[in-house]
XYZ file of C-alpha atoms in Angstrom:
581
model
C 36.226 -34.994 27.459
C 34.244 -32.014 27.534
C 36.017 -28.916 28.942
C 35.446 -27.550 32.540
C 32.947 -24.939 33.509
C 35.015 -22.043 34.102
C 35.869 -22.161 30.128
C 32.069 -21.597 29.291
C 32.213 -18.933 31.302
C 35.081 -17.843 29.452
C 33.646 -18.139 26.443
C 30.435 -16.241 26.920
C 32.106 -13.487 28.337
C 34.510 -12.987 25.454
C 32.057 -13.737 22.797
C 31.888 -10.653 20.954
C 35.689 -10.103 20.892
C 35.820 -13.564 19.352
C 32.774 -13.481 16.987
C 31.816 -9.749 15.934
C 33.221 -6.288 17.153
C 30.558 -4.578 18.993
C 29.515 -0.774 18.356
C 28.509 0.970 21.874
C 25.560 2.771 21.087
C 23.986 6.044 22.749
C 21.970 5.084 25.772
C 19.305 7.143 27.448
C 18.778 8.817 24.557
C 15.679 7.749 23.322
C 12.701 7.546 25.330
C 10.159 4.679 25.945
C 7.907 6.032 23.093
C 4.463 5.483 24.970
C 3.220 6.781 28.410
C 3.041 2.989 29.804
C 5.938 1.053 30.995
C 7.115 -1.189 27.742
C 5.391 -4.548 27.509
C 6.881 -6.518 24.095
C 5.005 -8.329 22.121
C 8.021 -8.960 19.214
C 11.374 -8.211 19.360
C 14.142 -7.563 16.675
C 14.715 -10.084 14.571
C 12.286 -12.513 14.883
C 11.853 -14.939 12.363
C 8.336 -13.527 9.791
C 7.110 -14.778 6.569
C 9.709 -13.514 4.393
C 11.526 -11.085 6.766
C 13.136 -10.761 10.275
C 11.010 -8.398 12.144
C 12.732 -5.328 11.924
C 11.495 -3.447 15.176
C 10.252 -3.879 18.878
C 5.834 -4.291 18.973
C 5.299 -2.256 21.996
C 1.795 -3.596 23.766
C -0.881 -0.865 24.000
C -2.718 -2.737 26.725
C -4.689 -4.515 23.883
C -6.448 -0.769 23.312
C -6.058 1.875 20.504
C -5.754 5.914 20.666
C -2.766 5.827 23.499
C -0.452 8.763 22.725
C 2.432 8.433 21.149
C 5.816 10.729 21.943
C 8.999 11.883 19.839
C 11.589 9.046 21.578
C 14.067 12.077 21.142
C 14.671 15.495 19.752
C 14.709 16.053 15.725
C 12.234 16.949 12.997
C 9.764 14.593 11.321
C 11.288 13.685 7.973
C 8.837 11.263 6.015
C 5.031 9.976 7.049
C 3.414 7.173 5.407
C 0.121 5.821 5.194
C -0.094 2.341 2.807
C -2.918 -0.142 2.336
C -0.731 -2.766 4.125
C 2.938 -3.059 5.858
C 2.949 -0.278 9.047
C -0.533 1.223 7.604
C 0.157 5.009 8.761
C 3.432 5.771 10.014
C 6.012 8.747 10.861
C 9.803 9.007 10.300
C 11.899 11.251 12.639
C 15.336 12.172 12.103
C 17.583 12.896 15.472
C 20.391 14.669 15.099
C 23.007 11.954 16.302
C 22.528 10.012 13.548
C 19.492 7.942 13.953
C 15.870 7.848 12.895
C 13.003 6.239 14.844
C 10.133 4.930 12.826
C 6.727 4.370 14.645
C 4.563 2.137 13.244
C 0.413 0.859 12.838
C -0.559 4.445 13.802
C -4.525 5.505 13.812
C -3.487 9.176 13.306
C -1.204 12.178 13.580
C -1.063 15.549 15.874
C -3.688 18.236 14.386
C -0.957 20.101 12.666
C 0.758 17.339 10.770
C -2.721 15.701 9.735
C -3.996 18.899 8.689
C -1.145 19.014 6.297
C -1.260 15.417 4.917
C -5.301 15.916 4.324
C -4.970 18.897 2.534
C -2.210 17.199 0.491
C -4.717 13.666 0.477
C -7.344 16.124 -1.008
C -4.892 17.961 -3.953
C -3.404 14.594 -4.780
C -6.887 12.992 -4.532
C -5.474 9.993 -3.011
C -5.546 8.633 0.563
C -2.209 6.804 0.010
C 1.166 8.943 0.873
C 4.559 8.878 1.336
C 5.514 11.740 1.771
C 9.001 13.678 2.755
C 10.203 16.898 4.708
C 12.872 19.181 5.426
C 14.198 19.871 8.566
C 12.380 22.900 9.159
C 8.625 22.172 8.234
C 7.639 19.676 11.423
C 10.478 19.976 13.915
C 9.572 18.182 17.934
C 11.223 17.450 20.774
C 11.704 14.521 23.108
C 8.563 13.642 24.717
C 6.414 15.274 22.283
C 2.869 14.015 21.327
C 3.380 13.013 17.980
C 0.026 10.541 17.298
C -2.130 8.223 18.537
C -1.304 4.308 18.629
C -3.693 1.987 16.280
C -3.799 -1.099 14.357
C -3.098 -0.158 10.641
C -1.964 -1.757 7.856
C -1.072 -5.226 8.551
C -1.406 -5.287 12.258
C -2.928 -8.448 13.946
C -4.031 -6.236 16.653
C -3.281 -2.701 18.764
C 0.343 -1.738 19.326
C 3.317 0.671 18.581
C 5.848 -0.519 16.082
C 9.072 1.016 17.106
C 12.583 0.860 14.691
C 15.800 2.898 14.915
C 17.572 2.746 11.846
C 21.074 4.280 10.758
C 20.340 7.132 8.926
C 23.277 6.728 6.898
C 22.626 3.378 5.905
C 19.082 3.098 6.493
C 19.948 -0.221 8.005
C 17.520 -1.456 11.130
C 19.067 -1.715 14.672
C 18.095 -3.355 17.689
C 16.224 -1.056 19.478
C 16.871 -2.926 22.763
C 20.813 -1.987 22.147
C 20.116 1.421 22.772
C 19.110 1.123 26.980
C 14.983 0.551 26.461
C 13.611 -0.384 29.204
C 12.798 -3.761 29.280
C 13.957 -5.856 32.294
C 15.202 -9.630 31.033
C 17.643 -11.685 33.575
C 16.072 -15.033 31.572
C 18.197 -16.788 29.117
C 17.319 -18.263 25.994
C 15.343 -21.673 25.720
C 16.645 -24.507 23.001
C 13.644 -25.696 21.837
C 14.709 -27.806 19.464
C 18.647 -28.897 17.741
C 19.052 -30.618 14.102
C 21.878 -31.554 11.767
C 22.100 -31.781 8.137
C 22.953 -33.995 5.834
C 25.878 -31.430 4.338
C 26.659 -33.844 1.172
C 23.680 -32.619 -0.389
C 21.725 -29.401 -0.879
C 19.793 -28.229 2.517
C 16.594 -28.488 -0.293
C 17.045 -32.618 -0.855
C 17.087 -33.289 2.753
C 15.272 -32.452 5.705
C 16.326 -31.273 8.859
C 17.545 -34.286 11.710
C 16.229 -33.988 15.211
C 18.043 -34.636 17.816
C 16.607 -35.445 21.032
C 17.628 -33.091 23.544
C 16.508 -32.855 27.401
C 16.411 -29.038 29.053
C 16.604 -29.502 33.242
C 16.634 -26.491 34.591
C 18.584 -24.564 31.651
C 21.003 -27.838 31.487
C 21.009 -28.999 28.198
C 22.233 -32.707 27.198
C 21.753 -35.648 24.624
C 18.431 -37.486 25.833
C 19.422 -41.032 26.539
C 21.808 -40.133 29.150
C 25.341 -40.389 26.936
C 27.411 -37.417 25.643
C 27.803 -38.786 22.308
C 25.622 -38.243 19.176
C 26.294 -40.622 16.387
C 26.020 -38.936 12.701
C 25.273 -41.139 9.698
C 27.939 -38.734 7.211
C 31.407 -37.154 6.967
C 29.929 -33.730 5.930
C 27.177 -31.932 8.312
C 26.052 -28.444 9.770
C 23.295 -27.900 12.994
C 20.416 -25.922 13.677
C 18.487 -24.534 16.241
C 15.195 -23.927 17.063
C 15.071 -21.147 20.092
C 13.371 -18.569 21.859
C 13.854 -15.725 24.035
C 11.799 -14.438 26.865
C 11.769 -11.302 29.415
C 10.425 -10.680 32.509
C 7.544 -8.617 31.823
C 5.848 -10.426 28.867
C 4.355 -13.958 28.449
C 5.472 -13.468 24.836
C 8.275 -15.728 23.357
C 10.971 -13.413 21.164
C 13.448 -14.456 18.746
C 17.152 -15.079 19.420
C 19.592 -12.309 19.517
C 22.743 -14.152 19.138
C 24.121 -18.010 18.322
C 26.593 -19.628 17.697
C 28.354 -23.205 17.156
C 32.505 -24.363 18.048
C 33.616 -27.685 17.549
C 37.141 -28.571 19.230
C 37.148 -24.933 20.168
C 37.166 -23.624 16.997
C 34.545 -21.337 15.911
C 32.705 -22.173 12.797
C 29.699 -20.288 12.871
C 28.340 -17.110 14.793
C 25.328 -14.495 13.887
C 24.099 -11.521 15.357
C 20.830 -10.550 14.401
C 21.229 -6.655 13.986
C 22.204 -3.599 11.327
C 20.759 -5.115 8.637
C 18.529 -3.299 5.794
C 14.696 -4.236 4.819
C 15.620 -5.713 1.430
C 18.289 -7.796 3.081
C 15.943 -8.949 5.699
C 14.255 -10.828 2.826
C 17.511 -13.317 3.525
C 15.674 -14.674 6.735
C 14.568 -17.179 3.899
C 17.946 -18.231 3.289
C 18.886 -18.191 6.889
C 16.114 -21.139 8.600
C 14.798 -23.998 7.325
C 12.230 -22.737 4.676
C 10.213 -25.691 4.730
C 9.961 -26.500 8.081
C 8.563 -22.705 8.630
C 6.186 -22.874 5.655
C 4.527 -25.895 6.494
C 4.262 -25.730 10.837
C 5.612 -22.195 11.456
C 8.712 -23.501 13.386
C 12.104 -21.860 12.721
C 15.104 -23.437 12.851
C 17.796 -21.482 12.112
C 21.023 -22.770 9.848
C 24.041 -22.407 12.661
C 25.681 -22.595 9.175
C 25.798 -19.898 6.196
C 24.211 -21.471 3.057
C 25.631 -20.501 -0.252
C 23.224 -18.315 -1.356
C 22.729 -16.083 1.451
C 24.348 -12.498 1.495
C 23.225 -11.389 4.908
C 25.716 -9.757 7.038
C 25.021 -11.056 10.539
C 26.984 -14.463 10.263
C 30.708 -14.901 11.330
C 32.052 -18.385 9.860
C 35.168 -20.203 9.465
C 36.218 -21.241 5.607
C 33.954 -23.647 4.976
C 30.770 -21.165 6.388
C 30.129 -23.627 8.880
C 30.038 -26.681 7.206
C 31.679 -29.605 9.434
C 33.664 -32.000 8.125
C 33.850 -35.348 9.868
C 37.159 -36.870 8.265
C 37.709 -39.399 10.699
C 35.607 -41.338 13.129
C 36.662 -39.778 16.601
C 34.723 -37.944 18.634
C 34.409 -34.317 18.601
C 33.789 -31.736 20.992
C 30.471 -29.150 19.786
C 29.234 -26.265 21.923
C 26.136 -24.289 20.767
C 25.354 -20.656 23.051
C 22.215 -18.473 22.616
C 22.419 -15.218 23.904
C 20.340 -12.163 24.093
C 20.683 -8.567 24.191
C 21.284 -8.627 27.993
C 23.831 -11.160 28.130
C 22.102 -14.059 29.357
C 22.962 -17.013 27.671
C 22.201 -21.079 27.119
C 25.077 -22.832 26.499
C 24.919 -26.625 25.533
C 27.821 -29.156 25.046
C 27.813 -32.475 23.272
C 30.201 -34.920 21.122
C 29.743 -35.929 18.108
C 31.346 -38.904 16.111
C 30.677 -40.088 12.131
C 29.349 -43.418 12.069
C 29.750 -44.813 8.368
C 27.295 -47.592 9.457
C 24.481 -45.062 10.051
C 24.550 -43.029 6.068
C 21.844 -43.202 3.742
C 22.774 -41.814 0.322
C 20.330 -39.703 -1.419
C 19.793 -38.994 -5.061
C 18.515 -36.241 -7.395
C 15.392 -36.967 -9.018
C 15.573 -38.206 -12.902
C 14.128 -35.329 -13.885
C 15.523 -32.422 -11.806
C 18.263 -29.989 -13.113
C 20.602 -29.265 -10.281
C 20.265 -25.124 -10.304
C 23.144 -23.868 -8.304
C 23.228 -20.414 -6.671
C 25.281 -17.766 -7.312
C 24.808 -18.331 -10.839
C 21.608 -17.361 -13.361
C 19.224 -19.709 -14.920
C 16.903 -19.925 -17.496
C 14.136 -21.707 -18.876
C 13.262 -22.239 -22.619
C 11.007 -24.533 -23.190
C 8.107 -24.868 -25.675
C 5.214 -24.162 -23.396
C 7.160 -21.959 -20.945
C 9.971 -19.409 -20.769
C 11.563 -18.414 -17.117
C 14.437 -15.675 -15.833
C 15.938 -16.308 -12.601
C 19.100 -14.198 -11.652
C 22.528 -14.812 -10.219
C 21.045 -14.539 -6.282
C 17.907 -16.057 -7.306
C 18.391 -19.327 -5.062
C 20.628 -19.966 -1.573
C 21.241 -23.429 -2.215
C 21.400 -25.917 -5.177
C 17.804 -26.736 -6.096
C 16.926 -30.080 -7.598
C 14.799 -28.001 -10.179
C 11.536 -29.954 -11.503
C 10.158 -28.484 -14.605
C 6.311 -29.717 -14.951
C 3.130 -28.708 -17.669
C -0.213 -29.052 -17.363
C -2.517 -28.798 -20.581
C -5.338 -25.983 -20.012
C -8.529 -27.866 -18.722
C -11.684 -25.090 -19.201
C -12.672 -21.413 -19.136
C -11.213 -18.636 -17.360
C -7.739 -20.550 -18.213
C -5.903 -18.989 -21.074
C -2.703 -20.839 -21.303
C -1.265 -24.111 -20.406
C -0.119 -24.545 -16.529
C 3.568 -24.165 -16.200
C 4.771 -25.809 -12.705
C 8.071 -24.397 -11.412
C 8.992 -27.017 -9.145
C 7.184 -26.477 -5.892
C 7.030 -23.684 -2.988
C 9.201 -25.518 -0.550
C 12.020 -23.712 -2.190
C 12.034 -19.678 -1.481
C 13.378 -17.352 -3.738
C 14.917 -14.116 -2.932
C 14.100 -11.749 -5.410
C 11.646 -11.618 -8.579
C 11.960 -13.382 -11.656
C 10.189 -13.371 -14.872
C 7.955 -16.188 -16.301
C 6.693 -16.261 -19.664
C 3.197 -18.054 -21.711
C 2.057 -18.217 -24.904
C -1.656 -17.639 -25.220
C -3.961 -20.206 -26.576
C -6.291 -18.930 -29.643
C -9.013 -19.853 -27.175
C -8.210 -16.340 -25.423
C -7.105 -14.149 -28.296
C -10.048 -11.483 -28.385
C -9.112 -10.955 -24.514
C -5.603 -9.565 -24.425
C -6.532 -7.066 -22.231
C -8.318 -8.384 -19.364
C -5.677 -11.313 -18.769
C -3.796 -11.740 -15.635
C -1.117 -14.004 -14.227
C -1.590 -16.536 -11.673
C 0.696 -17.979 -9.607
C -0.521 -20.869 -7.163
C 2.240 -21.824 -4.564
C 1.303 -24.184 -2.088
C -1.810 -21.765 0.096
C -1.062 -18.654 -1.211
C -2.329 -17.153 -4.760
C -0.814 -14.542 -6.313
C -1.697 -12.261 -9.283
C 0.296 -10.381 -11.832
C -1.222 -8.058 -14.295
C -0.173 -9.754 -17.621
C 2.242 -8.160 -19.827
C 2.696 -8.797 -23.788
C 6.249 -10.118 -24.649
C 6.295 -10.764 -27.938
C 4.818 -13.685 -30.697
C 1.602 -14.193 -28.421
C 3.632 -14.901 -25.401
C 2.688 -13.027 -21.866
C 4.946 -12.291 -18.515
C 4.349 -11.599 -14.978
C 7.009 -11.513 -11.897
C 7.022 -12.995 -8.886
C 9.199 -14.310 -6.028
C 7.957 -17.222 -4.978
C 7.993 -20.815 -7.170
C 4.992 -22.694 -8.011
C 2.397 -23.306 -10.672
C 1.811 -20.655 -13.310
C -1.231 -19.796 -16.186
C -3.031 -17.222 -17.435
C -6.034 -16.284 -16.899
C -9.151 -14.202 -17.918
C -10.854 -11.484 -15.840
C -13.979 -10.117 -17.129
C -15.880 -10.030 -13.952
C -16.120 -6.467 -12.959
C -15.633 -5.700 -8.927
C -18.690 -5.252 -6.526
C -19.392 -2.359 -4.227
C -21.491 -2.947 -1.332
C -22.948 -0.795 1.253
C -21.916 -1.550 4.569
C -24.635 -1.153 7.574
C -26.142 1.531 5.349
C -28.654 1.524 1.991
C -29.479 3.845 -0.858
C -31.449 6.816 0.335
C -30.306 6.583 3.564
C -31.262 9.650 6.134
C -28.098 10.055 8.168
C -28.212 11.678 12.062
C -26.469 10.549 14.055
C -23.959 8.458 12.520
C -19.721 9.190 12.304
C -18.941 7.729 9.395
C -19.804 5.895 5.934
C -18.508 2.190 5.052
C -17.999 0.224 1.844
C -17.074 -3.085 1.005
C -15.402 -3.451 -2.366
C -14.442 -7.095 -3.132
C -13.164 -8.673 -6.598
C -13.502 -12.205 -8.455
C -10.045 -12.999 -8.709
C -7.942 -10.263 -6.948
C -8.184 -7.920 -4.387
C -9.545 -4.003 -5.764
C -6.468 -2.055 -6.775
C -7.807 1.224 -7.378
C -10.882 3.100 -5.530
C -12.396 6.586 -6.205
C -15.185 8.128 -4.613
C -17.308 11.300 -5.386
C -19.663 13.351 -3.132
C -21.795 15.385 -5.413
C -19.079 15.544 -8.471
C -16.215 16.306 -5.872
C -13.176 13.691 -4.828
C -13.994 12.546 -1.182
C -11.545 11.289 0.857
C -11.730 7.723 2.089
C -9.561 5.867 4.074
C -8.709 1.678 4.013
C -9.312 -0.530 6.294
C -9.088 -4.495 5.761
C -11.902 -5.508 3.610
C -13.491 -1.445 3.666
C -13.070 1.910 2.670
C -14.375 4.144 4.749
C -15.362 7.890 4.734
C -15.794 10.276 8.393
C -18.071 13.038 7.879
C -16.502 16.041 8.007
C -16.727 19.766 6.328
C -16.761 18.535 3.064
C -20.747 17.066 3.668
C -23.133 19.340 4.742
C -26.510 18.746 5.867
C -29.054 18.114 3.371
C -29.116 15.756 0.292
C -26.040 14.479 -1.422
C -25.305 11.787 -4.403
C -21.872 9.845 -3.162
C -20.072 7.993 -6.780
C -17.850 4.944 -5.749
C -15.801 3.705 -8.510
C -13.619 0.306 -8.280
C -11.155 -0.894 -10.681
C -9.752 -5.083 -10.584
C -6.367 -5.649 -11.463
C -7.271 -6.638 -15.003
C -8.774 -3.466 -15.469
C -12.391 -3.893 -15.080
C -14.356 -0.988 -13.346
C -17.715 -0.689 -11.545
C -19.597 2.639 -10.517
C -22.211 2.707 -8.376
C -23.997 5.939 -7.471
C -25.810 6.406 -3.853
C -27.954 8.811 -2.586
C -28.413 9.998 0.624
C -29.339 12.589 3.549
C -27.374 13.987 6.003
C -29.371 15.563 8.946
C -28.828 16.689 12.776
C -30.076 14.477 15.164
C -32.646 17.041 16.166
C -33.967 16.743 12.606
C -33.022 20.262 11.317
C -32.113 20.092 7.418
C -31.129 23.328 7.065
C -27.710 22.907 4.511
C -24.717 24.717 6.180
C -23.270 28.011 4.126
């Protein structure tokens, strides 16, 4: 029978002293980083392609250029500005330990951007990362620092905000540290599944169970307390979401975790973790499910494979076994940072009438994790290491002959992209004589499910070429000959500039995206900056009036270049042409 209410209470009150010791960290210290009351748009730890989300996405009131202020006292100790990821950032260290990182920035206070151009301009690249010592860029709480944008890979305006352990350079929950964000709503279960535990989480899918939510009451749809399972061995998921009070946004979950008979068997807490480790969040949902409708469900079990440090499990890392055909009492809770919590309560009971057996394919190899494998085949060679895989895969090793030009190999198919893989591994191909004058424009494809990837190819050794990559799918090499292509953008050769800001060009490749981009105004590197598809260059003291020649030069990732050469005029809008001394 389940257990009366005043032991749920019980039990989400003492749920950290059971699961995970909590640290008390500094509050009040750190300031709402913008001048506008904090609106979220992501919170820590929700589930991303590949990665948790390591930070809170402060809305900007869907604008750019809003100031941006030092959450505390300390000195700025590394800025960024990258092509992708938090496109222009800044790094401040506080003396109590911790380091706020602000994110998707459009650009800096005059004295720190002053410094980074000059440096842009002797390194004659726009790309930095660059570091500092205490005493080159100290500020203090409250201090302008930048201006809020949409950089790198932003899907629109807002602040990214982190705090991170210095020490560590693991990510916190910024919300742990007294932001203020008002929440007094609890969690929503969107969704609970089981698994089929007598196999490997990638031969079976996820089991719904049909679930009915009135009014934050959570039971079995069909009006009993008892779910029937079809097998002795099984472990849940969840599918949930968190909301506050200011935001129509839905958030991922801050804590779960599953009991059965009382006795915990899984609990995680999504916090203090590092950015390579986040790359576990693969390891920690059902991969599948995500890749092909965005869903998450989240393992209320550990698999294997997976390192991360968030989960709390009993021996068998929260894996139920069903030895006997009673039933058994499970409770699920969902909590966030605030404390509010769902809590749902159910039985569950094997029924031996209800399991379906399942069997590896004929051709699979059964790849466990934890443990390297290789492949060494005639038409394909492959490295995966010891924490290549979080579960056994059901490996399916396929070939494809080569069919027509660009291809330069045969097509090796690593089993399929339905299974992630956490870190890189090495695949090998012979090239066919059909290729042989071409060595060095080849390239490395890999084609997993949507997404295409490209390696520059690498010479092994006995005609055979490598690449890397991290995700599985179907492999060949490939020949690049087609040089990149510059384009003008709103502009044309010869143009007479007055009265416009800026210059814009649009440099796009056959295969690839352009990996390296130089451009020259009158002989002289001129700094451009990236954004999406352009590169784009704001007039400033280094183009005077009068007539200049501007030298764009692109290289693809197989290393074919294009130069075009433009010439224009740059005049006052009141027509004077006289060149500045």
């Amino acid at each position: 029978m389940p257990k009366p209410l005043f032991f749920l209470v019980l039990l989400v009150s003492n749920l950290r002293i059971q699961a995970q010791s909590a640290t008390v960290f500094p509050q009040e210290y750190f300031r709402n980083p913008l001048g506008v009351p904090i609106q979220l748009s992501a919170n820590f730890g929700e589930i991303r392609k590949d990665h948790f989300h390591m930070g809170l996405d402060i809305r900007t009131k869907q604008r750019e250029n809003l100031p941006v202020y030092a959450a505390a006292g300390g000195f700025i100790s590394r800025i960024s500005i990258q092509r992708y990821g938090y496109g222009k950032a800044i790094y401040i260290q506080h003396p109590n330990g911790f380091t706020t990182v602000y994110g998707h920035l459009n650009g800096y206070y005059d004295t720190l951007s002053h410094y980074i151009i000059q440096k842009q301009y002797t390194d004659k690249q726009w790309e930095q990362d660059i570091t500092f010592s205490p005493g080159q860029f100290p500020v203090e709480k409250g201090q302008f620092i930048a201006w809020s944008g949409n950089t790198g890979s932003s899907g629109g305006p807002h602040l990214h905000f982190e705090i991170r352990d210095t020490r560590t350079g693991k990510n916190l929950n910024p919300l742990l540290f007294g932001m203020e964000v008002e929440d007094n709503i609890p969690p929503v279960l969107e969704g609970l599944y089981w698994f089929d535990r007598r196999y490997s989480t990638y031969q079976t899918s996820p089991k719904p169970i049909a679930i009915v939510n009135n009014k934050g009451s959570y039971q079995l749809k069909g009006g009993g307390d008892t779910l029937h399972i079809g097998s002795p061995r099984i472990s849940f998921g969840v599918r949930a979401e968190d909301r506050t009070n200011s935001s129509s946004f839905l958030f991922g979950i801050y804590e779960a975790g599953l009991w059965m008979d009382d006795s915990l068997r899984c609990y995680f807490q999504v916090n203090n973790f590092s950015y390579p480790d986040s790359r576990y969040v693969n390891g920690s949902i059902d991969y599948a499910t995500f890749l092909h409708t965005g869903k998450g469900i989240q393992h209320l079990s550990r698999l294997p494979g997976n390192e991360l440090s968030i989960y709390n499990t009993d021996d068998n890392n929260g894996v139920i076994s069903l030895t006997d055909t009673l039933p058994h009492t499970v409770r699920i809770l969902l909590k966030d940072v605030e404390g509010n919590s769902t809590v749902m309560q159910y039985m569950v009971r094997y029924d031996s009438t209800l399991q379906e057996d399942l069997f590896f394919t004929m051709n699979s190899v059964a790849v466990p994790p934890n443990q390297p494998y290789n492949i060494n085949e005639q038409e394909v060679k492959a490295s995966f290491d010891a924490f290549a895989f979080y579960d056994i895969v059901p490996f399916v090793l396929g070939q494809q002959p080569r069919q027509q030009w660009p291809q330069a190999s045969s097509q090796a198919l690593l089993h399929n992209e339905n299974v992630p893989v956490h870190d890189m591994y090495t695949v090998q191909l012979p090239l066919q004589p059909v290729a042989a004058n071409y060595t060095d424009r080849l390239v490395m494809q890999l084609q997993s499910g949507r997404y295409r990837l490209y390696q520059k190819a690498q010479p092994a050794s006995n005609g055979w070429f490598s690449g890397s990559f991290n995700r599985l799918g179907n492999v060949q090499l490939l020949v690049d000959t087609v040089p990149p292509s510059i384009t003008p953008i709103g502009w044309k050769d010869n143009q007479v500039f007055t009265t416009q800001s800026s210059i814009r060009v649009r440099c796009s490749d056959n295969i690839d995206e352009v990996r390296n981009f130089n451009a020259y105004l009158d002989g002289q590197w001129i700094l451009f900056t990236h954004s999406t598809y352009d590169y784009i260059y704001t007039f400033d003291e280094h183009c005077t009036l009068g007539e200049h020649v501007l030298s764009v030069s692109v290289q693809d990732l197989a290393g074919n270049t294009s130069v075009r050469e433009f010439n224009f005029i740059k005049k006052e809008p009141n027509g004077n042409n006289k060149r500045r001394k």
